[in-house]
Every structure is written in structure tokens, then in C-alpha cells.
PDB file of C-alpha atoms in Angstrom:
ATOM      1  CA  UNK J  14     -10.502 -37.275 -41.853  1.00 54.00           C
ATOM      2  CA  UNK J  15      -7.714 -36.606 -39.291  1.00 67.00           C
ATOM      3  CA  UNK J  16      -5.454 -33.621 -39.511  1.00 78.00           C
ATOM      4  CA  UNK J  17      -1.655 -34.008 -39.200  1.00 87.00           C
ATOM      5  CA  UNK J  18      -0.605 -31.201 -36.818  1.00 90.00           C
ATOM      6  CA  UNK J  19       2.988 -31.555 -37.943  1.00 90.00           C
ATOM      7  CA  UNK J  20       1.874 -29.874 -41.177  1.00 93.00           C
ATOM      8  CA  UNK J  21       1.079 -26.621 -39.393  1.00 96.00           C
ATOM      9  CA  UNK J  22       3.887 -24.223 -40.437  1.00 96.00           C
ATOM     10  CA  UNK J  23       4.659 -21.235 -38.283  1.00 97.00           C
ATOM     11  CA  UNK J  24       4.251 -18.197 -40.501  1.00 96.00           C
ATOM     12  CA  UNK J  25       4.261 -15.149 -38.289  1.00 96.00           C
ATOM     13  CA  UNK J  26       4.760 -14.015 -34.713  1.00 97.00           C
ATOM     14  CA  UNK J  27       3.341 -10.580 -33.874  1.00 97.00           C
ATOM     15  CA  UNK J  28       4.530  -8.990 -30.648  1.00 96.00           C
ATOM     16  CA  UNK J  29       1.915  -6.989 -28.769  1.00 97.00           C
ATOM     17  CA  UNK J  30       2.523  -4.196 -26.267  1.00 95.00           C
ATOM     18  CA  UNK J  31       1.926  -5.518 -22.738  1.00 96.00           C
ATOM     19  CA  UNK J  32       2.440  -8.360 -20.347  1.00 95.00           C
ATOM     20  CA  UNK J  33      -1.245  -9.198 -20.455  1.00 94.00           C
ATOM     21  CA  UNK J  34      -4.105 -11.575 -20.902  1.00 94.00           C
ATOM     22  CA  UNK J  35      -4.499 -11.931 -24.698  1.00 96.00           C
ATOM     23  CA  UNK J  36      -7.629 -13.142 -26.473  1.00 97.00           C
ATOM     24  CA  UNK J  37      -8.960 -13.546 -29.969  1.00 98.00           C
ATOM     25  CA  UNK J  38     -12.127 -11.528 -30.546  1.00 98.00           C
ATOM     26  CA  UNK J  39     -12.729 -13.206 -33.910  1.00 97.00           C
ATOM     27  CA  UNK J  40     -11.834 -13.564 -37.582  1.00 97.00           C
ATOM     28  CA  UNK J  41     -13.957 -12.193 -40.429  1.00 96.00           C
ATOM     29  CA  UNK J  42     -14.798 -13.967 -43.660  1.00 94.00           C
ATOM     30  CA  UNK J  43     -12.298 -11.708 -45.383  1.00 94.00           C
ATOM     31  CA  UNK J  44      -9.542 -12.900 -43.029  1.00 94.00           C
ATOM     32  CA  UNK J  45      -9.364  -9.875 -40.694  1.00 96.00           C
ATOM     33  CA  UNK J  46      -8.183 -10.864 -37.223  1.00 97.00           C
ATOM     34  CA  UNK J  47      -9.274  -8.952 -34.130  1.00 98.00           C
ATOM     35  CA  UNK J  48      -7.201  -9.375 -30.937  1.00 98.00           C
ATOM     36  CA  UNK J  49      -7.684  -7.950 -27.455  1.00 97.00           C
ATOM     37  CA  UNK J  50      -5.205  -7.431 -24.592  1.00 97.00           C
ATOM     38  CA  UNK J  51      -6.398  -6.935 -21.053  1.00 96.00           C
ATOM     39  CA  UNK J  52      -3.529  -5.437 -19.065  1.00 96.00           C
ATOM     40  CA  UNK J  53      -2.699  -3.853 -15.698  1.00 93.00           C
ATOM     41  CA  UNK J  54      -5.930  -5.428 -14.294  1.00 90.00           C
ATOM     42  CA  UNK J  55      -8.128  -2.688 -15.782  1.00 93.00           C
ATOM     43  CA  UNK J  56      -7.124  -1.559 -19.290  1.00 96.00           C
ATOM     44  CA  UNK J  57      -7.685  -2.752 -22.845  1.00 97.00           C
ATOM     45  CA  UNK J  58      -5.871  -2.575 -26.180  1.00 97.00           C
ATOM     46  CA  UNK J  59      -7.317  -3.996 -29.377  1.00 97.00           C
ATOM     47  CA  UNK J  60      -5.550  -4.958 -32.643  1.00 98.00           C
ATOM     48  CA  UNK J  61      -6.822  -5.342 -36.192  1.00 97.00           C
ATOM     49  CA  UNK J  62      -4.477  -7.513 -38.279  1.00 97.00           C
ATOM     50  CA  UNK J  63      -4.456  -9.739 -41.362  1.00 96.00           C
ATOM     51  CA  UNK J  64      -3.751 -13.434 -41.818  1.00 95.00           C
ATOM     52  CA  UNK J  65      -0.354 -12.464 -43.199  1.00 93.00           C
ATOM     53  CA  UNK J  66       0.487 -10.808 -39.921  1.00 93.00           C
ATOM     54  CA  UNK J  67       0.209  -7.133 -40.958  1.00 96.00           C
ATOM     55  CA  UNK J  68      -1.177  -4.921 -38.131  1.00 97.00           C
ATOM     56  CA  UNK J  69      -3.721  -2.550 -39.708  1.00 97.00           C
ATOM     57  CA  UNK J  70      -4.872  -0.622 -36.638  1.00 97.00           C
ATOM     58  CA  UNK J  71      -4.488  -0.389 -32.839  1.00 97.00           C
ATOM     59  CA  UNK J  72      -6.727   1.222 -30.204  1.00 97.00           C
ATOM     60  CA  UNK J  73      -5.244   1.437 -26.696  1.00 97.00           C
ATOM     61  CA  UNK J  74      -6.450   2.988 -23.471  1.00 96.00           C
ATOM     62  CA  UNK J  75      -2.821   3.644 -22.550  1.00 95.00           C
ATOM     63  CA  UNK J  76      -3.316   2.943 -18.865  1.00 95.00           C
ATOM     64  CA  UNK J  77      -6.473   5.032 -18.765  1.00 93.00           C
ATOM     65  CA  UNK J  78      -4.979   8.109 -20.476  1.00 95.00           C
ATOM     66  CA  UNK J  79      -7.078   7.650 -23.637  1.00 93.00           C
ATOM     67  CA  UNK J  80     -10.802   6.989 -24.172  1.00 93.00           C
ATOM     68  CA  UNK J  81     -11.036   4.489 -27.004  1.00 93.00           C
ATOM     69  CA  UNK J  82     -13.813   3.434 -29.368  1.00 94.00           C
ATOM     70  CA  UNK J  83     -13.561  -0.391 -29.658  1.00 94.00           C
ATOM     71  CA  UNK J  84     -13.405  -1.786 -33.162  1.00 95.00           C
ATOM     72  CA  UNK J  85     -16.699  -2.427 -34.925  1.00 93.00           C
ATOM     73  CA  UNK J  86     -16.291  -6.086 -35.606  1.00 92.00           C
ATOM     74  CA  UNK J  87     -17.227  -7.682 -38.965  1.00 89.00           C
ATOM     75  CA  UNK J  88     -20.458  -9.611 -39.224  1.00 89.00           C
ATOM     76  CA  UNK J  89     -20.416 -12.547 -39.652  1.00 93.00           C
ATOM     77  CA  UNK J  90     -17.453 -13.190 -37.382  1.00 95.00           C
ATOM     78  CA  UNK J  91     -15.916 -16.565 -36.528  1.00 96.00           C
ATOM     79  CA  UNK J  92     -15.170 -16.559 -32.800  1.00 96.00           C
ATOM     80  CA  UNK J  93     -13.266 -18.909 -30.504  1.00 97.00           C
ATOM     81  CA  UNK J  94     -15.095 -21.477 -28.462  1.00 97.00           C
ATOM     82  CA  UNK J  95     -14.601 -21.275 -24.729  1.00 97.00           C
ATOM     83  CA  UNK J  96     -16.249 -24.437 -23.319  1.00 96.00           C
ATOM     84  CA  UNK J  97     -17.774 -24.250 -19.855  1.00 94.00           C
ATOM     85  CA  UNK J  98     -17.507 -28.012 -19.557  1.00 96.00           C
ATOM     86  CA  UNK J  99     -14.895 -30.429 -20.909  1.00 97.00           C
ATOM     87  CA  UNK J 100     -13.834 -33.949 -19.922  1.00 97.00           C
ATOM     88  CA  UNK J 101     -10.325 -32.589 -19.161  1.00 97.00           C
ATOM     89  CA  UNK J 102     -11.606 -30.062 -16.670  1.00 97.00           C
ATOM     90  CA  UNK J 103     -10.664 -30.890 -13.086  1.00 95.00           C
ATOM     91  CA  UNK J 104     -10.315 -28.727  -9.975  1.00 90.00           C
ATOM     92  CA  UNK J 105      -9.515 -30.449  -6.725  1.00 82.00           C
ATOM     93  CA  UNK J 106      -6.765 -28.716  -4.757  1.00 90.00           C
ATOM     94  CA  UNK J 107      -5.627 -25.306  -3.496  1.00 93.00           C
ATOM     95  CA  UNK J 108      -2.637 -23.396  -4.792  1.00 95.00           C
ATOM     96  CA  UNK J 109      -0.701 -24.381  -1.661  1.00 96.00           C
ATOM     97  CA  UNK J 110      -1.381 -26.094   1.621  1.00 97.00           C
ATOM     98  CA  UNK J 111      -0.564 -29.067   3.813  1.00 97.00           C
ATOM     99  CA  UNK J 112      -0.557 -32.406   2.047  1.00 97.00           C
ATOM    100  CA  UNK J 113      -2.181 -34.488   4.825  1.00 96.00           C
ATOM    101  CA  UNK J 114      -4.838 -31.963   5.757  1.00 96.00           C
ATOM    102  CA  UNK J 115      -5.778 -31.390   2.139  1.00 96.00           C
ATOM    103  CA  UNK J 116      -5.753 -35.156   1.366  1.00 96.00           C
ATOM    104  CA  UNK J 117      -3.431 -34.581  -1.572  1.00 96.00           C
ATOM    105  CA  UNK J 118      -2.830 -38.279  -2.122  1.00 94.00           C
ATOM    106  CA  UNK J 119      -6.580 -38.765  -2.706  1.00 94.00           C
ATOM    107  CA  UNK J 120      -7.265 -35.733  -4.871  1.00 94.00           C
ATOM    108  CA  UNK J 121      -4.188 -35.226  -7.083  1.00 96.00           C
ATOM    109  CA  UNK J 122      -4.253 -36.711 -10.592  1.00 95.00           C
ATOM    110  CA  UNK J 123      -0.994 -38.726 -10.814  1.00 95.00           C
ATOM    111  CA  UNK J 124       1.421 -38.538 -13.727  1.00 95.00           C
ATOM    112  CA  UNK J 125       2.988 -41.830 -14.787  1.00 92.00           C
ATOM    113  CA  UNK J 126       6.704 -42.031 -14.152  1.00 91.00           C
ATOM    114  CA  UNK J 127       7.414 -42.497 -17.893  1.00 90.00           C
ATOM    115  CA  UNK J 128       5.785 -39.154 -18.506  1.00 91.00           C
ATOM    116  CA  UNK J 129       6.998 -37.460 -15.357  1.00 93.00           C
ATOM    117  CA  UNK J 130      10.725 -37.617 -16.114  1.00 92.00           C
ATOM    118  CA  UNK J 131      10.639 -35.927 -19.571  1.00 93.00           C
ATOM    119  CA  UNK J 132       8.088 -33.377 -18.319  1.00 94.00           C
ATOM    120  CA  UNK J 133      10.397 -32.412 -15.437  1.00 93.00           C
ATOM    121  CA  UNK J 134      13.283 -32.109 -17.866  1.00 91.00           C
ATOM    122  CA  UNK J 135      11.224 -29.959 -20.274  1.00 91.00           C
ATOM    123  CA  UNK J 136      10.130 -27.648 -17.446  1.00 92.00           C
ATOM    124  CA  UNK J 137      13.510 -27.587 -15.721  1.00 90.00           C
ATOM    125  CA  UNK J 138      11.944 -28.578 -12.386  1.00 90.00           C
ATOM    126  CA  UNK J 139      14.821 -28.957  -9.936  1.00 86.00           C
ATOM    127  CA  UNK J 140      13.088 -31.419  -7.588  1.00 90.00           C
ATOM    128  CA  UNK J 141      13.222 -35.252  -7.216  1.00 91.00           C
ATOM    129  CA  UNK J 142      10.638 -37.059  -9.383  1.00 90.00           C
ATOM    130  CA  UNK J 143       8.591 -38.160  -6.386  1.00 92.00           C
ATOM    131  CA  UNK J 144       8.080 -34.519  -5.402  1.00 95.00           C
ATOM    132  CA  UNK J 145       6.091 -33.896  -8.578  1.00 96.00           C
ATOM    133  CA  UNK J 146       2.902 -35.507  -7.279  1.00 96.00           C
ATOM    134  CA  UNK J 147       0.637 -34.860 -10.236  1.00 96.00           C
ATOM    135  CA  UNK J 148      -2.065 -32.495 -11.540  1.00 97.00           C
ATOM    136  CA  UNK J 149      -4.005 -30.298  -9.096  1.00 97.00           C
ATOM    137  CA  UNK J 150      -6.103 -28.580 -11.756  1.00 97.00           C
ATOM    138  CA  UNK J 151      -6.793 -28.848 -15.461  1.00 97.00           C
ATOM    139  CA  UNK J 152      -8.968 -26.371 -17.361  1.00 97.00           C
ATOM    140  CA  UNK J 153      -9.694 -26.134 -21.089  1.00 98.00           C
ATOM    141  CA  UNK J 154      -9.681 -22.402 -21.922  1.00 98.00           C
ATOM    142  CA  UNK J 155     -10.318 -22.563 -25.630  1.00 98.00           C
ATOM    143  CA  UNK J 156     -11.093 -25.194 -28.256  1.00 98.00           C
ATOM    144  CA  UNK J 157     -11.083 -25.113 -32.051  1.00 98.00           C
ATOM    145  CA  UNK J 158     -12.113 -27.881 -34.441  1.00 96.00           C
ATOM    146  CA  UNK J 159      -9.607 -29.127 -36.987  1.00 95.00           C
ATOM    147  CA  UNK J 160     -11.935 -31.779 -38.278  1.00 93.00           C
ATOM    148  CA  UNK J 161     -15.180 -33.564 -37.197  1.00 91.00           C
ATOM    149  CA  UNK J 162     -13.100 -35.678 -34.852  1.00 92.00           C
ATOM    150  CA  UNK J 163      -9.970 -33.709 -33.942  1.00 95.00           C
ATOM    151  CA  UNK J 164      -9.715 -30.498 -31.900  1.00 97.00           C
ATOM    152  CA  UNK J 165      -6.945 -28.262 -30.680  1.00 97.00           C
ATOM    153  CA  UNK J 166      -7.279 -27.048 -27.071  1.00 98.00           C
ATOM    154  CA  UNK J 167      -5.598 -24.360 -25.018  1.00 98.00           C
ATOM    155  CA  UNK J 168      -5.343 -25.882 -21.595  1.00 98.00           C
ATOM    156  CA  UNK J 169      -4.214 -24.490 -18.192  1.00 97.00           C
ATOM    157  CA  UNK J 170      -2.628 -27.086 -15.902  1.00 97.00           C
ATOM    158  CA  UNK J 171      -1.536 -26.682 -12.260  1.00 97.00           C
ATOM    159  CA  UNK J 172       1.175 -29.152 -11.261  1.00 97.00           C
ATOM    160  CA  UNK J 173       1.406 -30.096  -7.597  1.00 97.00           C
ATOM    161  CA  UNK J 174       4.943 -30.099  -6.154  1.00 96.00           C
ATOM    162  CA  UNK J 175       5.660 -31.405  -2.633  1.00 96.00           C
ATOM    163  CA  UNK J 176       8.155 -29.510  -0.521  1.00 96.00           C
ATOM    164  CA  UNK J 177      10.844 -31.147   1.603  1.00 93.00           C
ATOM    165  CA  UNK J 178      10.100 -28.921   4.575  1.00 96.00           C
ATOM    166  CA  UNK J 179       7.179 -26.829   5.896  1.00 97.00           C
ATOM    167  CA  UNK J 180       7.166 -23.195   4.796  1.00 97.00           C
ATOM    168  CA  UNK J 181       5.081 -20.283   6.115  1.00 97.00           C
ATOM    169  CA  UNK J 182       3.111 -18.062   3.678  1.00 95.00           C
ATOM    170  CA  UNK J 183       2.665 -14.275   3.817  1.00 94.00           C
ATOM    171  CA  UNK J 184      -0.285 -14.518   6.231  1.00 94.00           C
ATOM    172  CA  UNK J 185       1.420 -16.987   8.585  1.00 96.00           C
ATOM    173  CA  UNK J 186      -0.108 -20.221   7.374  1.00 96.00           C
ATOM    174  CA  UNK J 187       2.088 -23.353   6.934  1.00 97.00           C
ATOM    175  CA  UNK J 188       2.328 -25.273   3.641  1.00 98.00           C
ATOM    176  CA  UNK J 189       4.321 -28.221   2.426  1.00 97.00           C
ATOM    177  CA  UNK J 190       3.078 -28.314  -1.154  1.00 97.00           C
ATOM    178  CA  UNK J 191       2.641 -25.681  -3.783  1.00 97.00           C
ATOM    179  CA  UNK J 192       1.481 -25.631  -7.420  1.00 96.00           C
ATOM    180  CA  UNK J 193       2.976 -24.377 -10.669  1.00 95.00           C
ATOM    181  CA  UNK J 194       0.852 -23.259 -13.622  1.00 95.00           C
ATOM    182  CA  UNK J 195       1.636 -24.196 -17.184  1.00 95.00           C
ATOM    183  CA  UNK J 196      -0.322 -23.570 -20.388  1.00 97.00           C
ATOM    184  CA  UNK J 197      -0.254 -25.952 -23.321  1.00 97.00           C
ATOM    185  CA  UNK J 198      -1.777 -26.180 -26.794  1.00 98.00           C
ATOM    186  CA  UNK J 199      -2.428 -29.748 -27.895  1.00 97.00           C
ATOM    187  CA  UNK J 200      -4.670 -32.087 -29.830  1.00 97.00           C
ATOM    188  CA  UNK J 201      -7.763 -33.806 -28.454  1.00 97.00           C
ATOM    189  CA  UNK J 202      -9.642 -36.643 -30.157  1.00 96.00           C
ATOM    190  CA  UNK J 203     -13.335 -35.908 -29.574  1.00 95.00           C
ATOM    191  CA  UNK J 204     -14.357 -39.512 -30.411  1.00 94.00           C
ATOM    192  CA  UNK J 205     -11.916 -41.394 -28.240  1.00 95.00           C
ATOM    193  CA  UNK J 206     -10.964 -38.598 -25.781  1.00 96.00           C
ATOM    194  CA  UNK J 207      -7.329 -39.438 -26.474  1.00 95.00           C
ATOM    195  CA  UNK J 208      -4.777 -36.641 -26.005  1.00 96.00           C
ATOM    196  CA  UNK J 209      -0.980 -36.585 -25.639  1.00 95.00           C
ATOM    197  CA  UNK J 210       0.740 -36.691 -22.244  1.00 95.00           C
ATOM    198  CA  UNK J 211       1.992 -33.290 -21.044  1.00 95.00           C
ATOM    199  CA  UNK J 212       5.616 -33.831 -22.077  1.00 94.00           C
ATOM    200  CA  UNK J 213       4.546 -34.636 -25.624  1.00 95.00           C
ATOM    201  CA  UNK J 214       1.862 -31.935 -25.734  1.00 95.00           C
ATOM    202  CA  UNK J 215       4.463 -29.234 -24.979  1.00 95.00           C
ATOM    203  CA  UNK J 216       6.341 -30.301 -28.156  1.00 94.00           C
ATOM    204  CA  UNK J 217       3.355 -30.042 -30.566  1.00 95.00           C
ATOM    205  CA  UNK J 218       3.605 -26.200 -30.856  1.00 96.00           C
ATOM    206  CA  UNK J 219       7.057 -25.316 -29.428  1.00 94.00           C
ATOM    207  CA  UNK J 220       6.867 -21.693 -30.594  1.00 95.00           C
ATOM    208  CA  UNK J 221       4.010 -21.000 -28.139  1.00 96.00           C
ATOM    209  CA  UNK J 222       4.823 -20.349 -24.482  1.00 93.00           C
ATOM    210  CA  UNK J 223       1.543 -19.406 -22.772  1.00 96.00           C
ATOM    211  CA  UNK J 224      -1.401 -20.243 -25.077  1.00 97.00           C
ATOM    212  CA  UNK J 225      -4.761 -18.944 -23.845  1.00 97.00           C
ATOM    213  CA  UNK J 226      -6.906 -18.800 -27.033  1.00 98.00           C
ATOM    214  CA  UNK J 227      -6.916 -20.456 -30.427  1.00 98.00           C
ATOM    215  CA  UNK J 228      -8.968 -20.449 -33.642  1.00 98.00           C
ATOM    216  CA  UNK J 229      -8.612 -22.468 -36.862  1.00 97.00           C
ATOM    217  CA  UNK J 230     -10.082 -20.777 -39.947  1.00 95.00           C
ATOM    218  CA  UNK J 231      -9.301 -20.251 -43.622  1.00 92.00           C
ATOM    219  CA  UNK J 232      -6.591 -22.929 -43.280  1.00 94.00           C
ATOM    220  CA  UNK J 233      -4.828 -20.821 -40.682  1.00 97.00           C
ATOM    221  CA  UNK J 234      -4.412 -21.383 -36.955  1.00 97.00           C
ATOM    222  CA  UNK J 235      -4.336 -18.238 -34.829  1.00 98.00           C
ATOM    223  CA  UNK J 236      -2.982 -18.560 -31.303  1.00 98.00           C
ATOM    224  CA  UNK J 237      -3.130 -15.918 -28.592  1.00 98.00           C
ATOM    225  CA  UNK J 238       0.019 -16.298 -26.428  1.00 97.00           C
ATOM    226  CA  UNK J 239      -0.534 -14.319 -23.265  1.00 97.00           C
ATOM    227  CA  UNK J 240       2.332 -12.493 -21.556  1.00 94.00           C
ATOM    228  CA  UNK J 241       3.999 -13.768 -18.416  1.00 88.00           C
ATOM    229  CA  UNK J 242       6.899 -12.650 -16.196  1.00 86.00           C
ATOM    230  CA  UNK J 243       8.367  -9.837 -18.326  1.00 88.00           C
ATOM    231  CA  UNK J 244       7.458 -11.269 -21.734  1.00 93.00           C
ATOM    232  CA  UNK J 245       4.803  -9.347 -23.663  1.00 96.00           C
ATOM    233  CA  UNK J 246       1.844 -11.084 -25.301  1.00 97.00           C
ATOM    234  CA  UNK J 247       2.202 -12.339 -28.842  1.00 97.00           C
ATOM    235  CA  UNK J 248       0.012 -13.667 -31.592  1.00 98.00           C
ATOM    236  CA  UNK J 249       1.172 -16.685 -33.580  1.00 98.00           C
ATOM    237  CA  UNK J 250      -0.142 -17.476 -37.079  1.00 98.00           C
ATOM    238  CA  UNK J 251       0.265 -20.998 -38.530  1.00 97.00           C
ATOM    239  CA  UNK J 252      -0.785 -22.315 -41.908  1.00 96.00           C
ATOM    240  CA  UNK J 253      -1.874 -25.860 -42.538  1.00 94.00           C
ATOM    241  CA  UNK J 254       0.234 -26.840 -45.511  1.00 87.00           C
ATOM    242  CA  UNK J 255      -0.765 -29.632 -47.874  1.00 74.00           C
TER     243      UNK J 255
END
């Protein structure tokens, strides 16, 4: 049986404290959610919350000022799946470099023009369509099963953008392409390996900006939305309505 993702209703958005990497530690049989933030490259905060979005407890190192005792997690605990291998995983190009020397035309995964134009509009990329050359990297960070056949995946994608002129980086090296990272939460058919193109994938869960972890349990979808720029991390809770 396939799941209609349009029936996921956004129930709660819980703001966390830091611009951080945010992950789901797990969900107990009773519906207790445990979340972890890793911030400032060295410090940790943990959150205990409910499926209704109530935060029950927080432990926080406060930039190293406080020694914390991490939560004792419930047992059994349903935890996210972070696959080491996936058919959508691809790494082929550097973050920036010279197109000819790096053989960009051979390595980049092209995006069809019909998908490129709405993607550029969605991301507000102010470059000509031909300058968006394709996908330099794709990595599935987290995967959760909705049914025997259908999954939801948190996916990191690096888009490769050609530059109109050669630039010099901070260590004096030239480059005429660079890459832009986006994160997207979208469906994946495990039987056919069919998934939506990026411009459509970005519309499936528009409330989420930077998804890095996901877990479907108890009829609820929990999404860890990591911080970026000056935006703090958040946790989104959806319910699969009948």
C-alpha cells in the first residue's frame, strides 16, 4: 500500500536554541522524542519532547560552561536509519575548481531543462540556465519507511554552477565553477527507485528548510531541520491524517 504524502499535516514546529546540526536520537514506544543539537563545532544540547510538541526537559553544555548528564534513553527506542549506501549517493566533484581541469562535463549529473528552470526559480539562482550545469554530489543522510515500498529521505545535494569569469580563492587558486548545497526531504520508491525531480521534491514539505534527519512512527513524522545562516534549528512534527 502506497502512502499519500499530501495527507501529512504539519502539527508543530519547535524552535531549538542554536544554529546547529540537529539530529533525532530516537522515539520511545510511549511517544517520547529525543533530539540532539551539535553546535559551535564542539558542544551538545539535548531535548526531550512529546509528539504533541511539548518540551519536557533540556540539557545543554552552554558552550562548555556546564557539565551535562545526557538523557537516559528509553528501551526499546525507534531510531532513524542513516544508510551508508544508497542508489542516490554520488560524489564526483570538488566544491570549486576549474571546469576543464576537473572534467566537469564528464562528471556532473545533468538536470533536464524542464526541471532546471523551475528549480532555479525556486532557489532564486540569478544565473543563466546553462550556468547551472547539474549535480556535483548527492547524499542520502536519513531514510524512514512509510510503507513496504515507499520511503522518505533527507538528502543533501550540491549543485554545480559555472562562473562567467575566473575567480581566485583565499589561497590563491583559480576557479570558474562553484557548488551550492541544498537539503531536501522527498519520497523514494524502493521498488522502482523513482523519486521526484528536485523542483518538485522541494514542494513536498515546504515548511522544512534544511532537513537532515527524519523518522516516521506512531503515525507521526518527525523531521530535524538543522540551522543555517542565522536561523536556529527546528523540529517539525507532522501527522498522517486519514
